[in-house]
Coordinates of C-alpha atoms in Angstrom, one line a residue:
X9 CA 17.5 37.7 111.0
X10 CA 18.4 39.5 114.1
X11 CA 16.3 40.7 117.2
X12 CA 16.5 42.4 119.5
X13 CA 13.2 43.6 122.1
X14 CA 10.8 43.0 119.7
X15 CA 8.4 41.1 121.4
X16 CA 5.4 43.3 120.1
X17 CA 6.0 42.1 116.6
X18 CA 8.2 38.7 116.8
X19 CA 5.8 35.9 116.7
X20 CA 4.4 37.6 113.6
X21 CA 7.6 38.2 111.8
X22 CA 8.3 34.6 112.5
X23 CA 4.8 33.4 110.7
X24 CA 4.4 35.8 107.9
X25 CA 8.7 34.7 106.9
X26 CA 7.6 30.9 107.4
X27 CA 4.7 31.5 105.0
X28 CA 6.9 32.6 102.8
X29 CA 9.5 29.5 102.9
X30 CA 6.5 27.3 102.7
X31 CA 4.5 28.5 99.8
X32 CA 7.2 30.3 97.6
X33 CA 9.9 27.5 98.8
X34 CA 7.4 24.7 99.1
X35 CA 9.6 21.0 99.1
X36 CA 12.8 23.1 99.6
X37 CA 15.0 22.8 102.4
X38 CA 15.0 26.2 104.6
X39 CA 15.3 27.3 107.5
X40 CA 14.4 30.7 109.2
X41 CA 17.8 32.0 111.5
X42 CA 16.6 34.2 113.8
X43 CA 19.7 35.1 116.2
X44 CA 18.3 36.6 119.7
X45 CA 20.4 39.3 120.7
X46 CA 20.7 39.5 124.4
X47 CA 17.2 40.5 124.4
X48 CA 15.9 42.3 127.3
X49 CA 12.1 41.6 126.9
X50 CA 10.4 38.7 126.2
X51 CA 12.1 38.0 122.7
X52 CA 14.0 35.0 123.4
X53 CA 10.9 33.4 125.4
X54 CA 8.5 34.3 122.2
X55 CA 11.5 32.3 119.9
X56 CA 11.7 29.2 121.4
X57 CA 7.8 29.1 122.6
X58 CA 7.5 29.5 118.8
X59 CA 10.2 26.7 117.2
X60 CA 7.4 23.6 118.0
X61 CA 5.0 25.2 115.9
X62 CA 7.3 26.6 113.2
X63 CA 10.0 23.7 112.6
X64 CA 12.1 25.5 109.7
X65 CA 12.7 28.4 112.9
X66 CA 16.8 28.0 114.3
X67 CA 16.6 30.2 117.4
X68 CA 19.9 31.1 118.2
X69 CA 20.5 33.3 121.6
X70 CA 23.8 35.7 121.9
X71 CA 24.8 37.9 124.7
X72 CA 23.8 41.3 123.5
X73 CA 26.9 41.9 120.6
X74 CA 24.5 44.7 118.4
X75 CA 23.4 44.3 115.6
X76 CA 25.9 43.8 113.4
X77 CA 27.4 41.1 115.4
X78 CA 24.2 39.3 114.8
X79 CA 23.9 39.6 111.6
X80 CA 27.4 38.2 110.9
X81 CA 26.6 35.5 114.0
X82 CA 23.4 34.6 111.7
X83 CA 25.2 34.7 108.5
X84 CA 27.8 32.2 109.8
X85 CA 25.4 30.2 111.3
X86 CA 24.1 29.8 107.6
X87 CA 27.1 29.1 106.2
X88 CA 27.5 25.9 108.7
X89 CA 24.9 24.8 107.0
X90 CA 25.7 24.8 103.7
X91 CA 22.9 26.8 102.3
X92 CA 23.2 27.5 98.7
X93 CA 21.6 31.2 98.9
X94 CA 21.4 33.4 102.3
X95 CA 18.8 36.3 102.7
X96 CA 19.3 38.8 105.4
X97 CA 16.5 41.0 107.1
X98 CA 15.5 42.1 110.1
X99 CA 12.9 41.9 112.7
X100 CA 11.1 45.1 113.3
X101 CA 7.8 44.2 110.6
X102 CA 9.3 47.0 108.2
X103 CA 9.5 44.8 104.6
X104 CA 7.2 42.3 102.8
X105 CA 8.6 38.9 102.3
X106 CA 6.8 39.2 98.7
X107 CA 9.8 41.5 97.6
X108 CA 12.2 38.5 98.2
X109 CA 10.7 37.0 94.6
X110 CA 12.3 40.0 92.8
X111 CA 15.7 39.7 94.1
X112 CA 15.4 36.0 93.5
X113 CA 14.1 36.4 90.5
X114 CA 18.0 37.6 89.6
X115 CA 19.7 34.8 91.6
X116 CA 22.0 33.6 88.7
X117 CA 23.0 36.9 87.4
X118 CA 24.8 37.9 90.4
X119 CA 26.1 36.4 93.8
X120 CA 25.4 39.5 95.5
X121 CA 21.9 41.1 95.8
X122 CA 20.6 44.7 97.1
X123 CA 17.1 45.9 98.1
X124 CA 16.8 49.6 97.7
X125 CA 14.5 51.4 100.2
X126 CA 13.2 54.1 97.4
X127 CA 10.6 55.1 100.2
X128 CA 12.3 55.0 103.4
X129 CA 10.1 55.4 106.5
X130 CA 13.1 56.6 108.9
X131 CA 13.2 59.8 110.8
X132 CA 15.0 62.7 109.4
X133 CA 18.1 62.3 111.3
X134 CA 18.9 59.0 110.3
X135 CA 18.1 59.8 106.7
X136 CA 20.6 62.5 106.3
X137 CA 23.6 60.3 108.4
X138 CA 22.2 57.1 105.5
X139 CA 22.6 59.7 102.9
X140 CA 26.1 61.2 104.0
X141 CA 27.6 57.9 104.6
X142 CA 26.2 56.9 100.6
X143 CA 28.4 59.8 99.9
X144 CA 31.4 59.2 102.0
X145 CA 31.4 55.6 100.3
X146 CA 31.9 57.2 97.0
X147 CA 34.6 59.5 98.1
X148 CA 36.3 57.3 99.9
X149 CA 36.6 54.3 97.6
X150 CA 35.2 55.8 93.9
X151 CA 31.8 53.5 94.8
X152 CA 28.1 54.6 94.4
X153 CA 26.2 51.7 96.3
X154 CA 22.2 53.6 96.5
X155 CA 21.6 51.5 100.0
X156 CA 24.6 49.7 101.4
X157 CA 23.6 48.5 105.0
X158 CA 20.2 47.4 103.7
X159 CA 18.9 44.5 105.9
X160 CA 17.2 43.2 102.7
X161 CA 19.8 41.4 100.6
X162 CA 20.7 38.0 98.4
X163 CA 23.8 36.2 98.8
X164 CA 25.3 33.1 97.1
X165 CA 26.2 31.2 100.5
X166 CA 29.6 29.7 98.5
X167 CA 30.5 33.9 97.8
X168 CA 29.5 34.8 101.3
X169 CA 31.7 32.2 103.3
X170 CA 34.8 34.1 100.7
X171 CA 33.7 37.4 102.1
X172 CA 33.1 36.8 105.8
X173 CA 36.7 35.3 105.6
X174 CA 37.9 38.6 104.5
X175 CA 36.0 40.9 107.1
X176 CA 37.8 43.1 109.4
X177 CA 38.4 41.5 112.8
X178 CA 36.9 42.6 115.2
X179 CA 33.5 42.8 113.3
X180 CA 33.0 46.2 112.6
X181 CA 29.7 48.3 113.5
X182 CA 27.7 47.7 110.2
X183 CA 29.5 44.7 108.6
X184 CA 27.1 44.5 106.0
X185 CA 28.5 47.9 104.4
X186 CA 31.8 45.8 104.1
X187 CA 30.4 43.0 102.6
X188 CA 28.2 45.1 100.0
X189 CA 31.5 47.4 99.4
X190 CA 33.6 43.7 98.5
X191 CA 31.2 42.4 96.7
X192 CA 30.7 45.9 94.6
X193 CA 34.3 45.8 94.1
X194 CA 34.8 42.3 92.6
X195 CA 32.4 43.0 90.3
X196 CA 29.3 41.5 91.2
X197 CA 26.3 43.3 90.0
X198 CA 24.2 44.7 92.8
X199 CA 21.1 45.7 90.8
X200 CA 20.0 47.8 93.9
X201 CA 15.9 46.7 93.5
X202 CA 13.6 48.9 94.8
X203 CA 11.4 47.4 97.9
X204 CA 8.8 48.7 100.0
X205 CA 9.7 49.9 103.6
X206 CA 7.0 50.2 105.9
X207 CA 6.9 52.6 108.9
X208 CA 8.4 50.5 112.1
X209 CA 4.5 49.6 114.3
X210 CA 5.7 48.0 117.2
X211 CA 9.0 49.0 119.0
X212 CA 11.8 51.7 118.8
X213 CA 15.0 51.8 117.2
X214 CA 18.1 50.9 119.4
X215 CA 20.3 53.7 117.9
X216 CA 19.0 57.0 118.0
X217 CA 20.3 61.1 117.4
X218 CA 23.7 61.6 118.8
X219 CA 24.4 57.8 119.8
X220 CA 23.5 57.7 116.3
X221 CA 25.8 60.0 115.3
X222 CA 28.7 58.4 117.1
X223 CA 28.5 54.8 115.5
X224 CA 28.8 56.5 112.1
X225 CA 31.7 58.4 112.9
X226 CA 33.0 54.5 114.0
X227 CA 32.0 53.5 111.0
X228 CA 33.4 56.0 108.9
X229 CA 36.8 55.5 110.3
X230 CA 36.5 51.8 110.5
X231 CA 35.6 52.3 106.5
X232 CA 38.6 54.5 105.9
X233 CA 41.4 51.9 107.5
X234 CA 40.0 49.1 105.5
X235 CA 40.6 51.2 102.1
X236 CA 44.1 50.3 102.8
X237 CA 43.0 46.3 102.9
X238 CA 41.0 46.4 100.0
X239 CA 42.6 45.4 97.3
X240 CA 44.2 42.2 99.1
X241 CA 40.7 41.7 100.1
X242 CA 39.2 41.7 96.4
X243 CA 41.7 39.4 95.5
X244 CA 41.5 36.9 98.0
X245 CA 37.2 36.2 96.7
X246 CA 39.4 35.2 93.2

């Protein structure tokens, strides 16, 4: 989980995804990653106040690298320690940890797992750039993926130390379109589950309107060069 300013809404993120490790995970042993992105409110104080009472919470603090760097940082993190499965979300209060049971619920059918936001409670602007970027997936490598840079996703930790070794370096803007693009490609089965998505309470997006705008252009070109990696890519998670 990254974060980044959302003190309004951390120290209950952090309870309501701890409740979930210790009644749905009861006995198991999890942890909660919570990587604090160069915060420049009252974040990173919340996280550590918050790690006595919560001991599954890592609290791990970054120099402000967006958010894609944290998500990778977190993911890697996760890998170090040798979890069997990884689930990614975020921090601004906009999913219910219940919804975790149905991607779960299809842990050994594939390695690589998708939440779909069916409702999504995102201005228009950054519905239409979600919805031409689904698009310029498809044209640009042949694949239909309904919500690629979802921050709701199950990943075999063994499958996702293969594909963080084959991401583009330096991480690119939304790494987790990379990883779901891979994964599509070698076949896993991304069932794309529909989960609710609640309107964002507390806090603002980071990225809005014509910044917006520019870090999808990025990320359109950053997609097109890597068409040309691909296929060593794909075979390199064999």
């Amino acid at each position: 989980m990254p974060a980044y300013n959302e003190e309004e809404c951390m120290a209950d993120v952090v309870k309501i995804w701890s409740d979930l490790l210790d009644t749905e995970f009861a006995g198991e042993n999890t942890r909660l990653i919570v990587v604090n992105d160069g915060s420049k409110d009252n974040t990173g104080k919340i996280l550590d106040s918050l790690k006595p009472q919560y001991p599954k919470l890592e609290v791990v603090h970054q120099v402000n690298g967006g958010h894609g760097n944290a998500v990778v940082h977190a993911y890697r993190k996760a890998v170090e320690l040798d979890a069997e499965y990884i689930f990614q979300t975020d921090s601004d209060d906009q999913f219910i940890p219940e919804d975790v049971k149905k991607l779960w619920d299809k842990r050994t059918q594939s390695d690589f797992i998708l939440g779909y936001r069916q409702i999504r409670h995102d201005d228009i602007f950054r519905l239409l750039i979600t919805r031409i970027l689904r698009y310029s997936m498809f044209f640009v490598y042949g694949t239909f993926i309904m919500d690629s840079n979802i921050p709701f996703r199950l990943i075999k930790g063994t499958f996702l130390k293969k594909l963080l070794s084959q991401l583009p370096n330096p991480v690119p803007f939304a790494p987790n379109i990379f990883l779901a693009i891979m994964a599509k490609k070698s076949g896993q089965e991304l069932f794309n589950i529909p989960i609710v998505h609640k309107e964002r309470a507390t806090g603002e997006v980071s990225i809005q309107k014509m910044k917006l705008l520019k870090v999808c252009w990025q990320s359109f070109k950053e997609l097109l060069n890597f068409r040309l990696e691909l296929n060593n890519k794909i075979k390199n998670l064999k």
